[in-house]
PDB file of C-alpha atoms in Angstrom:
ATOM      1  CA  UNK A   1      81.483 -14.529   3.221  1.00 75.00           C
ATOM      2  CA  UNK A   2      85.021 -14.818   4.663  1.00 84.00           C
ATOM      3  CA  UNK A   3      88.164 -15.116   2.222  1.00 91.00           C
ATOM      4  CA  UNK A   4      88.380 -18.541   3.606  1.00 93.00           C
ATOM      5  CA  UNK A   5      84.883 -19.389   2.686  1.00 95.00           C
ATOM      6  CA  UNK A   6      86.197 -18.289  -0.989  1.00 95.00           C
ATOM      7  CA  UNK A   7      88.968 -20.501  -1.052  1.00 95.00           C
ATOM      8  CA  UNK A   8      87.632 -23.077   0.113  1.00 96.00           C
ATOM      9  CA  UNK A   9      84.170 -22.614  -2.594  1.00 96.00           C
ATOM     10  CA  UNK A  10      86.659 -22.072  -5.434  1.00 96.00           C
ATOM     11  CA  UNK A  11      89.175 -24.865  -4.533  1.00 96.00           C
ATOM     12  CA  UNK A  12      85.784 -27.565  -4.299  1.00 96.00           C
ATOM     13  CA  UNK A  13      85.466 -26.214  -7.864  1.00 96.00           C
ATOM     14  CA  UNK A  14      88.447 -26.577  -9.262  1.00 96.00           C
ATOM     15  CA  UNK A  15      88.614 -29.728  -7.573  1.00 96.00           C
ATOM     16  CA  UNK A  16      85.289 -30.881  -9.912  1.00 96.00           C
ATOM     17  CA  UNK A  17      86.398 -29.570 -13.316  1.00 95.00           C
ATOM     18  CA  UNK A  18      90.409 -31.150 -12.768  1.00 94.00           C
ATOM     19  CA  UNK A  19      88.240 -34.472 -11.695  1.00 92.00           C
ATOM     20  CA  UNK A  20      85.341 -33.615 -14.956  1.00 90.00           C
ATOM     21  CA  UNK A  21      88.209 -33.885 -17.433  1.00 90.00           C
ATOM     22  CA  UNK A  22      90.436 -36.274 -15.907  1.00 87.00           C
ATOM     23  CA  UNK A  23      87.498 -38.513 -15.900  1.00 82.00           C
ATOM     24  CA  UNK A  24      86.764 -38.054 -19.478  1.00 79.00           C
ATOM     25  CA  UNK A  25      90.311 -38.333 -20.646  1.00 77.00           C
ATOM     26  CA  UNK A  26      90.773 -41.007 -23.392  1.00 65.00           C
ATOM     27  CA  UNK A  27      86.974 -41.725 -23.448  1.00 70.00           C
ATOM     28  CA  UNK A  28      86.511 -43.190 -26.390  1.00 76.00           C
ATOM     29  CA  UNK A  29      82.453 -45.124 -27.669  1.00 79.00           C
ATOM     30  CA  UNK A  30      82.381 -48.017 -26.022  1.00 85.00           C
ATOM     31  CA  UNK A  31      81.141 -51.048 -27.889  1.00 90.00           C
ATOM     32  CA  UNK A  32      79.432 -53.177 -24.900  1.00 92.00           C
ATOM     33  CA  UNK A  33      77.061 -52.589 -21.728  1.00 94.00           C
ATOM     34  CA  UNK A  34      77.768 -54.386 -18.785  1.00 93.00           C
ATOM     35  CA  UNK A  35      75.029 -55.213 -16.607  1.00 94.00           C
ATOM     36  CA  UNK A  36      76.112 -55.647 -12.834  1.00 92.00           C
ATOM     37  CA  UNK A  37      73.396 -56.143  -9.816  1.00 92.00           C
ATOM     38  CA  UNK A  38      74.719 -56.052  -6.689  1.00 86.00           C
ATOM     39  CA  UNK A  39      78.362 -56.123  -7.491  1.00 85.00           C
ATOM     40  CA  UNK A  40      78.146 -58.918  -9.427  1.00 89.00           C
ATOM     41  CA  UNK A  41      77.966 -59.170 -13.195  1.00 91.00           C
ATOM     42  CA  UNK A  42      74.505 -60.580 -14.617  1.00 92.00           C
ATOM     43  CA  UNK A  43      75.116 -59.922 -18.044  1.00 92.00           C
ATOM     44  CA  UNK A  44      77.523 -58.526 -21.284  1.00 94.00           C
ATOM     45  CA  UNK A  45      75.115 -57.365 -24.268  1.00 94.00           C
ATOM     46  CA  UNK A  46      77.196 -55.742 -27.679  1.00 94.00           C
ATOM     47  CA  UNK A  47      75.858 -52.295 -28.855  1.00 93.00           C
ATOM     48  CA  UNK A  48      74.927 -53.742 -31.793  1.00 92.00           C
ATOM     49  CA  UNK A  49      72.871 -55.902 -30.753  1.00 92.00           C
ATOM     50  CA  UNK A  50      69.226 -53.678 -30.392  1.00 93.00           C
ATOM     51  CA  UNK A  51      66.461 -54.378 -28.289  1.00 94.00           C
ATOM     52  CA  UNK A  52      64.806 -54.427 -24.611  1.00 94.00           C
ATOM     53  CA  UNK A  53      66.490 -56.598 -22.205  1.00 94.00           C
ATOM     54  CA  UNK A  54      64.971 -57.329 -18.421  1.00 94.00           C
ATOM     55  CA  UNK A  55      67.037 -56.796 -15.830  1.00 93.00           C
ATOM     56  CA  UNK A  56      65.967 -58.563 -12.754  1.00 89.00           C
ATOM     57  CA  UNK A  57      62.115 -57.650 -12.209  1.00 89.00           C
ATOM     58  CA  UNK A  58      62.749 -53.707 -11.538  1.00 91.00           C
ATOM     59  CA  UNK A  59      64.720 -52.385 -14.681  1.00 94.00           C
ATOM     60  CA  UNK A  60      64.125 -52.639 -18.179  1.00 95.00           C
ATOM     61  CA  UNK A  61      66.905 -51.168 -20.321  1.00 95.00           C
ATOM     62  CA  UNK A  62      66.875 -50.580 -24.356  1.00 95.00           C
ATOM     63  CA  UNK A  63      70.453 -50.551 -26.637  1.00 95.00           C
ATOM     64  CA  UNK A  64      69.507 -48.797 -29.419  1.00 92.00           C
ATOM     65  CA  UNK A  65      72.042 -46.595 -31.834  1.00 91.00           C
ATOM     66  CA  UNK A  66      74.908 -47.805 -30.266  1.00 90.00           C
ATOM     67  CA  UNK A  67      73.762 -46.524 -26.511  1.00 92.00           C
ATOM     68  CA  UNK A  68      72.134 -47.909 -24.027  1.00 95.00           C
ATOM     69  CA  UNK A  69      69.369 -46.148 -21.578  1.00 94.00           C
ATOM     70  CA  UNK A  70      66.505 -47.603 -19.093  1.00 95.00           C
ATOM     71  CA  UNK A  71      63.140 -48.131 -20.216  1.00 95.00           C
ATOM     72  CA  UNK A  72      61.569 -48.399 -16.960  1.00 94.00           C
ATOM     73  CA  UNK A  73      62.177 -49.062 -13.562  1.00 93.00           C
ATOM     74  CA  UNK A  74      59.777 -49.630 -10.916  1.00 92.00           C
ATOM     75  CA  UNK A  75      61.263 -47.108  -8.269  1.00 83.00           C
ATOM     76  CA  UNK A  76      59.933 -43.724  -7.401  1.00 80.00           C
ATOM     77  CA  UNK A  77      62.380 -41.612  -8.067  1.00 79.00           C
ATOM     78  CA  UNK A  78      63.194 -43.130 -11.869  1.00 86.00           C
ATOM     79  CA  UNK A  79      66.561 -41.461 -11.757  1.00 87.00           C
ATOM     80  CA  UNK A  80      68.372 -44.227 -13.871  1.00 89.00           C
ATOM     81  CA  UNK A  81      65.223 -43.560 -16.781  1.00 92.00           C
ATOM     82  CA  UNK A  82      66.036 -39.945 -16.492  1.00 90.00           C
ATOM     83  CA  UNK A  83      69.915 -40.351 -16.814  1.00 89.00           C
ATOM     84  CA  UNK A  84      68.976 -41.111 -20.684  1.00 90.00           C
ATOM     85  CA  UNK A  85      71.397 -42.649 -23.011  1.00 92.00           C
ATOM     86  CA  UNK A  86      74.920 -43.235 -22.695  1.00 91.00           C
ATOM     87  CA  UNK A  87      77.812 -43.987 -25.167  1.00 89.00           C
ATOM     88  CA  UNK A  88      81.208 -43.585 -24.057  1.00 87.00           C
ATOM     89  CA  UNK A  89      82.942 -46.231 -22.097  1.00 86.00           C
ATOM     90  CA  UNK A  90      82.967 -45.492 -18.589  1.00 82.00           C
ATOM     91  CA  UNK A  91      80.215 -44.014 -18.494  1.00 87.00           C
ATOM     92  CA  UNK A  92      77.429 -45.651 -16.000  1.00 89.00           C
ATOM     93  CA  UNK A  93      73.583 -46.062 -15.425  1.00 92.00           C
ATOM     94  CA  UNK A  94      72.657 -46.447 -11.764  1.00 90.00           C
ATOM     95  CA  UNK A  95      69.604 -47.073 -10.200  1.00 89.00           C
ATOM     96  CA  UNK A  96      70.142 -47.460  -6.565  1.00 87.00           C
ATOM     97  CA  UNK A  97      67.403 -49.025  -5.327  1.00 86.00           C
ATOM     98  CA  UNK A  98      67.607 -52.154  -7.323  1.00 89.00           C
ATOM     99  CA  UNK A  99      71.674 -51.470  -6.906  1.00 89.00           C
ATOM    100  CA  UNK A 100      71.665 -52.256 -10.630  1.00 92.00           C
ATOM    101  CA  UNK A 101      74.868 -50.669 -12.464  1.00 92.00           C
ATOM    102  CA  UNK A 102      75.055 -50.406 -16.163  1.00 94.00           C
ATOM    103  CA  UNK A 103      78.346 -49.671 -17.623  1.00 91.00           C
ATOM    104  CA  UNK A 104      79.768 -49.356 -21.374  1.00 91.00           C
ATOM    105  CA  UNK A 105      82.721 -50.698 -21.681  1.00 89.00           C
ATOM    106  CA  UNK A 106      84.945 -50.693 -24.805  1.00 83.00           C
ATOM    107  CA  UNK A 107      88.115 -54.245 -24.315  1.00 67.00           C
ATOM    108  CA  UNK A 108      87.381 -57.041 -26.119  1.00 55.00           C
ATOM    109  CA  UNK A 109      85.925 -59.398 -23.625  1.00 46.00           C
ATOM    110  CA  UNK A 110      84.152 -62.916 -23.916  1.00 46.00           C
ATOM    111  CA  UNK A 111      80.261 -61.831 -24.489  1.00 48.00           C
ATOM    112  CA  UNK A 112      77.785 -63.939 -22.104  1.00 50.00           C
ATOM    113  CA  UNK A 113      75.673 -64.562 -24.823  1.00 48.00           C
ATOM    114  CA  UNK A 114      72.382 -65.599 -24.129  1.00 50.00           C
ATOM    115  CA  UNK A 115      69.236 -65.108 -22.065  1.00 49.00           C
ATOM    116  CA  UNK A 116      70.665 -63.695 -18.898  1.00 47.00           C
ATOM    117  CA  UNK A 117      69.143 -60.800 -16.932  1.00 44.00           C
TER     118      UNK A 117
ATOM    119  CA  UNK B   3      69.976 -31.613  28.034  1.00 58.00           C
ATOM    120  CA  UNK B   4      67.283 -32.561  29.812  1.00 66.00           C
ATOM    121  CA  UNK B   5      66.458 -29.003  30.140  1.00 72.00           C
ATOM    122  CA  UNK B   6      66.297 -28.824  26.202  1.00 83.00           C
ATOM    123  CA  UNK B   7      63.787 -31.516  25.806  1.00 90.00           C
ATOM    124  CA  UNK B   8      61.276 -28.713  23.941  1.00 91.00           C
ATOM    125  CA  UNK B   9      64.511 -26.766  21.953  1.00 91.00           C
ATOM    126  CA  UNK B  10      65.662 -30.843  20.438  1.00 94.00           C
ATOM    127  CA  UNK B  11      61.885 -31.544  20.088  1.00 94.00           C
ATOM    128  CA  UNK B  12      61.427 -27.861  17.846  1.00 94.00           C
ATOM    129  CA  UNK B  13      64.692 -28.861  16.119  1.00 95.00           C
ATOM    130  CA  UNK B  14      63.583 -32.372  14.877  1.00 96.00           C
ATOM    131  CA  UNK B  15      59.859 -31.188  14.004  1.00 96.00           C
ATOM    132  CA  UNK B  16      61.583 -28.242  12.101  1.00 96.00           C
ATOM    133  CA  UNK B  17      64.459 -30.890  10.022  1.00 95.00           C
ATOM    134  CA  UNK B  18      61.396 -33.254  10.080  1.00 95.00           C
ATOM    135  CA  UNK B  19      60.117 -30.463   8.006  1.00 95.00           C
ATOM    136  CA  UNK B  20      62.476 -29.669   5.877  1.00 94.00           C
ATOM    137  CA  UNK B  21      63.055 -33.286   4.829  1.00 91.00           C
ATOM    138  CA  UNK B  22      59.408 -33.275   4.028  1.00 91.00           C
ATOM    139  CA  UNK B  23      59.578 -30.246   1.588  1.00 92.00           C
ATOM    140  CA  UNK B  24      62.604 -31.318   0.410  1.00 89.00           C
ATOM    141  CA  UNK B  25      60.697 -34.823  -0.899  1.00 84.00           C
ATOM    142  CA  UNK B  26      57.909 -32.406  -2.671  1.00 87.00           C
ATOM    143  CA  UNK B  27      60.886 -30.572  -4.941  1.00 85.00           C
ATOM    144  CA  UNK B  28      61.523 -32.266  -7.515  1.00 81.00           C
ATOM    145  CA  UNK B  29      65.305 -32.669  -8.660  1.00 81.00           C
ATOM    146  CA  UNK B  30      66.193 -31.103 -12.121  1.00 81.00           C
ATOM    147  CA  UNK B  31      69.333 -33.120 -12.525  1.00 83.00           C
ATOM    148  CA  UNK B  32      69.078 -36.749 -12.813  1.00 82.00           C
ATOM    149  CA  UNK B  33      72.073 -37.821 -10.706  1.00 84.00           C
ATOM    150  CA  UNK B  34      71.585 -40.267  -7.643  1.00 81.00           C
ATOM    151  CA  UNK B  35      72.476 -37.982  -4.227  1.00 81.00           C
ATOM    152  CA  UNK B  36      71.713 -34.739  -5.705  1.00 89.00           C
ATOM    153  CA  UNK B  37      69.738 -32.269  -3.274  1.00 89.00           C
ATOM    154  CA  UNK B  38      68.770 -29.038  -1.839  1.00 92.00           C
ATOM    155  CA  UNK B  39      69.687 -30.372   1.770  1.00 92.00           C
ATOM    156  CA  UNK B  40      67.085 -28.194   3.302  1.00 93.00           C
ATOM    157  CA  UNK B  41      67.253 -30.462   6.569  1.00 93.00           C
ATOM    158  CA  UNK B  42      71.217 -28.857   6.638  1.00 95.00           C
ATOM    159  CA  UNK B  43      69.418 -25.537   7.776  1.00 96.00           C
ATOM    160  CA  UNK B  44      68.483 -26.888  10.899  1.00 96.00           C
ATOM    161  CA  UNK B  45      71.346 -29.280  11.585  1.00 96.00           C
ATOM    162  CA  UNK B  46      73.655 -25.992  10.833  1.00 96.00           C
ATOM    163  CA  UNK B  47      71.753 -23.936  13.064  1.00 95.00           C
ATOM    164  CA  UNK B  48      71.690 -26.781  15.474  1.00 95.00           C
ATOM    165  CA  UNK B  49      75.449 -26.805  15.558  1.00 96.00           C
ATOM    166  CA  UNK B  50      76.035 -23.540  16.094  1.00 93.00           C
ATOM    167  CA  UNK B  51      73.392 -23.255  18.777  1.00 91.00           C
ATOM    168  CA  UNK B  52      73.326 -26.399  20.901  1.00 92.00           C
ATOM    169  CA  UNK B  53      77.371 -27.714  19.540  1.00 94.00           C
ATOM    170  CA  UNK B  54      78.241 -30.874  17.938  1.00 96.00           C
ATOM    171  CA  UNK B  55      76.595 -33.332  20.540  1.00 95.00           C
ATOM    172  CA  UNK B  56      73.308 -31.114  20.016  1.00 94.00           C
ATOM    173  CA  UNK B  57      73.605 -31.272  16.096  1.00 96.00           C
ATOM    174  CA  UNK B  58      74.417 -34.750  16.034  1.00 97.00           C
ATOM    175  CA  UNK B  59      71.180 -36.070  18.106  1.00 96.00           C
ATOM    176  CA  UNK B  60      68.749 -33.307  15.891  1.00 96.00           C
ATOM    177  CA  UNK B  61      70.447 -35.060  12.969  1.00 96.00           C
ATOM    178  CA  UNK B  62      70.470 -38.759  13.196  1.00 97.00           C
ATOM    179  CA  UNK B  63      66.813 -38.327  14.899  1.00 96.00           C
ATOM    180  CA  UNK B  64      65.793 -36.254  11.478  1.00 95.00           C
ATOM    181  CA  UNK B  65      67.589 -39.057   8.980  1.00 95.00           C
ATOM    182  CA  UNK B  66      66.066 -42.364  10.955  1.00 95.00           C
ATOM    183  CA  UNK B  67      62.474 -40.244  11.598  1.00 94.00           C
ATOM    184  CA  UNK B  68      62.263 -38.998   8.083  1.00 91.00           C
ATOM    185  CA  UNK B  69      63.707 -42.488   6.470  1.00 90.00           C
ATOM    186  CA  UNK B  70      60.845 -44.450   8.241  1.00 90.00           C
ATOM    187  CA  UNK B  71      57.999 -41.349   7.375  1.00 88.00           C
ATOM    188  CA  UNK B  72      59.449 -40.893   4.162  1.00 82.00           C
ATOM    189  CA  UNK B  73      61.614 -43.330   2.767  1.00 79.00           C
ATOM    190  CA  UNK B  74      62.952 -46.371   3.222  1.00 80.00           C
ATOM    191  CA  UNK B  75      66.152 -48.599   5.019  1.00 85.00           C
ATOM    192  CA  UNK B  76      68.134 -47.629   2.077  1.00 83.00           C
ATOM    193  CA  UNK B  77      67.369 -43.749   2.321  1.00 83.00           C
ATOM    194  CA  UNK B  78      68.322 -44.159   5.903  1.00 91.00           C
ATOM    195  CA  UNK B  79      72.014 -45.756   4.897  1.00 91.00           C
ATOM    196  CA  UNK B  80      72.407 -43.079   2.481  1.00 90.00           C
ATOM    197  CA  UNK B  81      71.302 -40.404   4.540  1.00 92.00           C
ATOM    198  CA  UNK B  82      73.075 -41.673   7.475  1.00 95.00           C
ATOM    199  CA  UNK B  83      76.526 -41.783   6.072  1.00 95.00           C
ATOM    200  CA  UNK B  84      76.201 -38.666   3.999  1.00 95.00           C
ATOM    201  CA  UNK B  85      75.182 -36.863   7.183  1.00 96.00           C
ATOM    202  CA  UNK B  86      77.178 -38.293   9.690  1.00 97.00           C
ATOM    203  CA  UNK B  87      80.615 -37.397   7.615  1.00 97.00           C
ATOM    204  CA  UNK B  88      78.896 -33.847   6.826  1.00 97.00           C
ATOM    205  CA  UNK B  89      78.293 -33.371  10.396  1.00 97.00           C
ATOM    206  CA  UNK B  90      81.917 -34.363  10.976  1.00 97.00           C
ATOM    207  CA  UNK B  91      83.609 -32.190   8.340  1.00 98.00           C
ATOM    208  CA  UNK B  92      81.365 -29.200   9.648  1.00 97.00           C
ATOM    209  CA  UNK B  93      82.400 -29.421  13.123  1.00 97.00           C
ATOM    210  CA  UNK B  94      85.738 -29.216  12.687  1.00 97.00           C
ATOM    211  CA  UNK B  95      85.437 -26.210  10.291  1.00 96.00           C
ATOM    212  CA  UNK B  96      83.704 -24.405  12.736  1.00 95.00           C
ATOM    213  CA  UNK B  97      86.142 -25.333  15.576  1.00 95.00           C
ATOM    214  CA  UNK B  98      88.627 -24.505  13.609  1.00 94.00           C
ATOM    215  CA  UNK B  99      87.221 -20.695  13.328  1.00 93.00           C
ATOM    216  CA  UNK B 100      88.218 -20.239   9.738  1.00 94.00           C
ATOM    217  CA  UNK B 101      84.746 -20.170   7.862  1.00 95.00           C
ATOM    218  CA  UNK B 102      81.533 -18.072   8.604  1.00 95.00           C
ATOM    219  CA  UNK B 103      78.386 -20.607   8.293  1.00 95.00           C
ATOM    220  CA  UNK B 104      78.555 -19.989   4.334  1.00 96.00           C
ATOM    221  CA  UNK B 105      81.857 -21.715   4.252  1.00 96.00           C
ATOM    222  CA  UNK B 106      81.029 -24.782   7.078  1.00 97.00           C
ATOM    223  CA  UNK B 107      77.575 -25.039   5.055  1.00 97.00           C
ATOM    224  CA  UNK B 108      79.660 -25.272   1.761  1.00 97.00           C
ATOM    225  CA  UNK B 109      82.047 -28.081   3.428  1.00 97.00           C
ATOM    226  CA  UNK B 110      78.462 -29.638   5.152  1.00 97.00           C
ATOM    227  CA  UNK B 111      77.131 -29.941   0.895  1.00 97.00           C
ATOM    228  CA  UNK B 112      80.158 -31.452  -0.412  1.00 97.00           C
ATOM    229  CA  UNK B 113      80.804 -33.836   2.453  1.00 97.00           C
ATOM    230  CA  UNK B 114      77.731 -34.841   2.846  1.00 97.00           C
ATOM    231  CA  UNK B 115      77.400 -35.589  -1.084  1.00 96.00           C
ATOM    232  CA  UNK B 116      81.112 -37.545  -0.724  1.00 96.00           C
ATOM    233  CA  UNK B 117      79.313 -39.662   1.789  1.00 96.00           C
ATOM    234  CA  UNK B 118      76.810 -40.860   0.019  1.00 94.00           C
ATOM    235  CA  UNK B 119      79.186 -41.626  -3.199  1.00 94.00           C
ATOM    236  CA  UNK B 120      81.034 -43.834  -1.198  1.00 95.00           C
ATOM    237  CA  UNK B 121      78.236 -45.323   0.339  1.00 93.00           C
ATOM    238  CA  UNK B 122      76.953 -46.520  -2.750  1.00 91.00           C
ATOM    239  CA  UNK B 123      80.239 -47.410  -4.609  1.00 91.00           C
ATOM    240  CA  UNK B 124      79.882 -50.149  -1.642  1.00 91.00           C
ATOM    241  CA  UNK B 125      76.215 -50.779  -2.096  1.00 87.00           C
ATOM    242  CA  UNK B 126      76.672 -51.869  -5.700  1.00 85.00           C
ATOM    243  CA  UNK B 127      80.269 -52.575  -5.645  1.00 85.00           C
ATOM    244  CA  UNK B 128      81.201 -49.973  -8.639  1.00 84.00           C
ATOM    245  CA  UNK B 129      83.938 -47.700  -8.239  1.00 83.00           C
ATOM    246  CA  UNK B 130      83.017 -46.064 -11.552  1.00 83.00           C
ATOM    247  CA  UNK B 131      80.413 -44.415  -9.921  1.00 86.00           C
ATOM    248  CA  UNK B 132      82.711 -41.853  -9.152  1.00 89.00           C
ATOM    249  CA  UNK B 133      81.956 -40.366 -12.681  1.00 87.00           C
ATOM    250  CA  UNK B 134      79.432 -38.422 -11.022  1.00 89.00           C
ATOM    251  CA  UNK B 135      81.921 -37.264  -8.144  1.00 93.00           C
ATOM    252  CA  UNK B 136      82.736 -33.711 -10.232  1.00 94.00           C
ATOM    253  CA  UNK B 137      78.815 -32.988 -10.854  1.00 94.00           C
ATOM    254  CA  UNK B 138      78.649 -34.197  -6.878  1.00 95.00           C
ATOM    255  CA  UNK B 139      81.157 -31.410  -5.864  1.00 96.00           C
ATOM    256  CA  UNK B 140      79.115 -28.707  -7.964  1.00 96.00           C
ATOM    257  CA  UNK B 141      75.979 -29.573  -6.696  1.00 96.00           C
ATOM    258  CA  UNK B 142      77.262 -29.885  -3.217  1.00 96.00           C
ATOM    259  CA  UNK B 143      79.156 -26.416  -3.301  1.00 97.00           C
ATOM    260  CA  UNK B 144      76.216 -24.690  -4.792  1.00 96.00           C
ATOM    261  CA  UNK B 145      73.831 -25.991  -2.446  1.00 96.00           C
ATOM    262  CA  UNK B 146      75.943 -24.874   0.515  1.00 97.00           C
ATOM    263  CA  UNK B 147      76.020 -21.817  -0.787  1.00 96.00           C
ATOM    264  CA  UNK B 148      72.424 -20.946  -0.772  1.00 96.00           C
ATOM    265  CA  UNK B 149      71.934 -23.229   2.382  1.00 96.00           C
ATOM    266  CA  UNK B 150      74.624 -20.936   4.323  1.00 96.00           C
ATOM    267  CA  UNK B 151      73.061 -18.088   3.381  1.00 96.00           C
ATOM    268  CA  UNK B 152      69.591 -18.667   4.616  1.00 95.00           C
ATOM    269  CA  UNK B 153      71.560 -20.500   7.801  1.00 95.00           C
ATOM    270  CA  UNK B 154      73.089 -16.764   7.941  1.00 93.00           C
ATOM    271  CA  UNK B 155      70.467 -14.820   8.111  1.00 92.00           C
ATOM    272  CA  UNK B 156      68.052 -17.502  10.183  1.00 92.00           C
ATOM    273  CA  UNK B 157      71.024 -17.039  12.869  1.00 91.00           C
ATOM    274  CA  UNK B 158      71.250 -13.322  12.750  1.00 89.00           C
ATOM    275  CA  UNK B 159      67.477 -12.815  13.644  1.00 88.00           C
ATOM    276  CA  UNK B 160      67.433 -15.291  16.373  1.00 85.00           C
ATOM    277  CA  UNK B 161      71.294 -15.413  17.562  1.00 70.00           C
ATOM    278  CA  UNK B 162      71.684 -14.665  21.092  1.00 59.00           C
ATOM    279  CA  UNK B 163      68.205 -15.987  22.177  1.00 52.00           C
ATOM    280  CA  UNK B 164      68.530 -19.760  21.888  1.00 48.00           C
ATOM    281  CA  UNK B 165      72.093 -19.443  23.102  1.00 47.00           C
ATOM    282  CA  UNK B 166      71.071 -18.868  26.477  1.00 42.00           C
ATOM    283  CA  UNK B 167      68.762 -22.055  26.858  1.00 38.00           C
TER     284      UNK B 167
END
């Protein structure tokens, strides 16, 4: 390896923890999941409000202990089941194929209540 | 490149491959766009071997063949735009002449992972999918690593012999 190959292998890490704590800066629990397919936002659900909700006919997701993590999904690779539970606002559930985003988020917004999804 | 026909033909059967074995291995972190990028081998070795035009046919013919064998459209958008800006980012490191293959393969990783981030920010319209952008870079550097290794010492048993083709 050349120095240059170094610098350059060090700097891409550096690069990743700066961005890892930047990122997680003034996380704080979030309080609601946002449910977004395709860019556009199906659905608002409170953490405190438990149980399975459908999402679409590919994704099933649980909130459960104040978290949120998919059930099921009828992809191969079941990435977004494997991503398990998430908490903190910001934080995000993806499952490409169905381009379904889940995403805790923590302002006080008008809940969709209801039977969407 | 006519007179290539049988090197491309080796190239794509050998990323063909790769992409195949790649799709057996399972992934131990649960992050969409995390890989080995065994298929890099080849397009690395391509580059050095045949140049950019040469690396760029034996890699969109590997992402479009493999998507349709082994995939789907979607694989074939994310693979497309993670490779093409890999391929991109790697040729100008190595015509720039300041990185061995470790270094170009390390750029090729990252790239390649930045690619398909910003791919599918679009795809879903989410820009907090960048939350995975720092585990991204790791993966990606690591990867090149070990990828420009093997690329290394591929290149050092056969360098000199393809070059002449």
């Amino acid at each position: 390896m050349k120095k240059n190959d170094w610098i350059l292998t060090g700097g891409i890490l550096i690069a990743a923890l700066a961005a890892f704590f930047l990122w997680n800066m003034g996380k704080g629990k979030g309080d609601q999941v946002r449910v977004t397919v395709a860019g556009k936002e199906t659905a608002v659900y409170p953490l405190s409000r438990e149980g399975s909700y459908e999402i679409g006919d590919g994704n099933r997701m649980e909130i459960k202990d104040n978290g949120v993590h998919m059930i099921w999904a009828d992809c191969p690779d079941q990435l977004c089941v494997r991503q398990g539970t998430i908490q903190e606002s910001g934080r995000t559930i993806v499952c490409l194929p169905n381009q379904v985003v889940l995403e805790i988020i923590s302002e006080e917004k008008p809940v969709l209540d209801g039977v969407a999804g | 490149m006519r007179r290539n026909t049988a090197l491309y033909g080796m190239m794509i059967a050998l990323a063909l491959i790769a992409s195949y074995v790649e799709s057996l291995v399972p992934v131990p972190i649960p992050v969409p766009g995390i890989k080995l990028g065994l298929a890099n081998v080849v397009t690395l070795s391509a580059l050095i071997l045949m140049g950019p035009k040469g690396a760029l046919f034996v890699s969109v013919a590997r992402i479009v063949l493999g998507g349709f064998l082994f995939g789907n459209l979607s694989a074939i958008l994310y693979s497309l735009s993670g490779g093409l800006f890999s391929l991109g980012v790697m040729v100008l490191c190595e015509r720039s002449g300041k990185f061995s293959i470790i270094g170009i393969s390390v750029a090729g990783g990252v790239s390649h992972n930045i690619g398909q981030l910003c791919m599918a920010s679009l795809v879903v319209w989410n820009g907090n999918l960048f939350y995975y952008l720092p585990v991204l870079l790791i993966a990606g550097a690591v990867t090149g690593v070990l990828i420009g290794i093997v690329d290394q010492e591929i290149l050092k048993r056969i360098s000199g012999k393809e070059r002449d083709l």
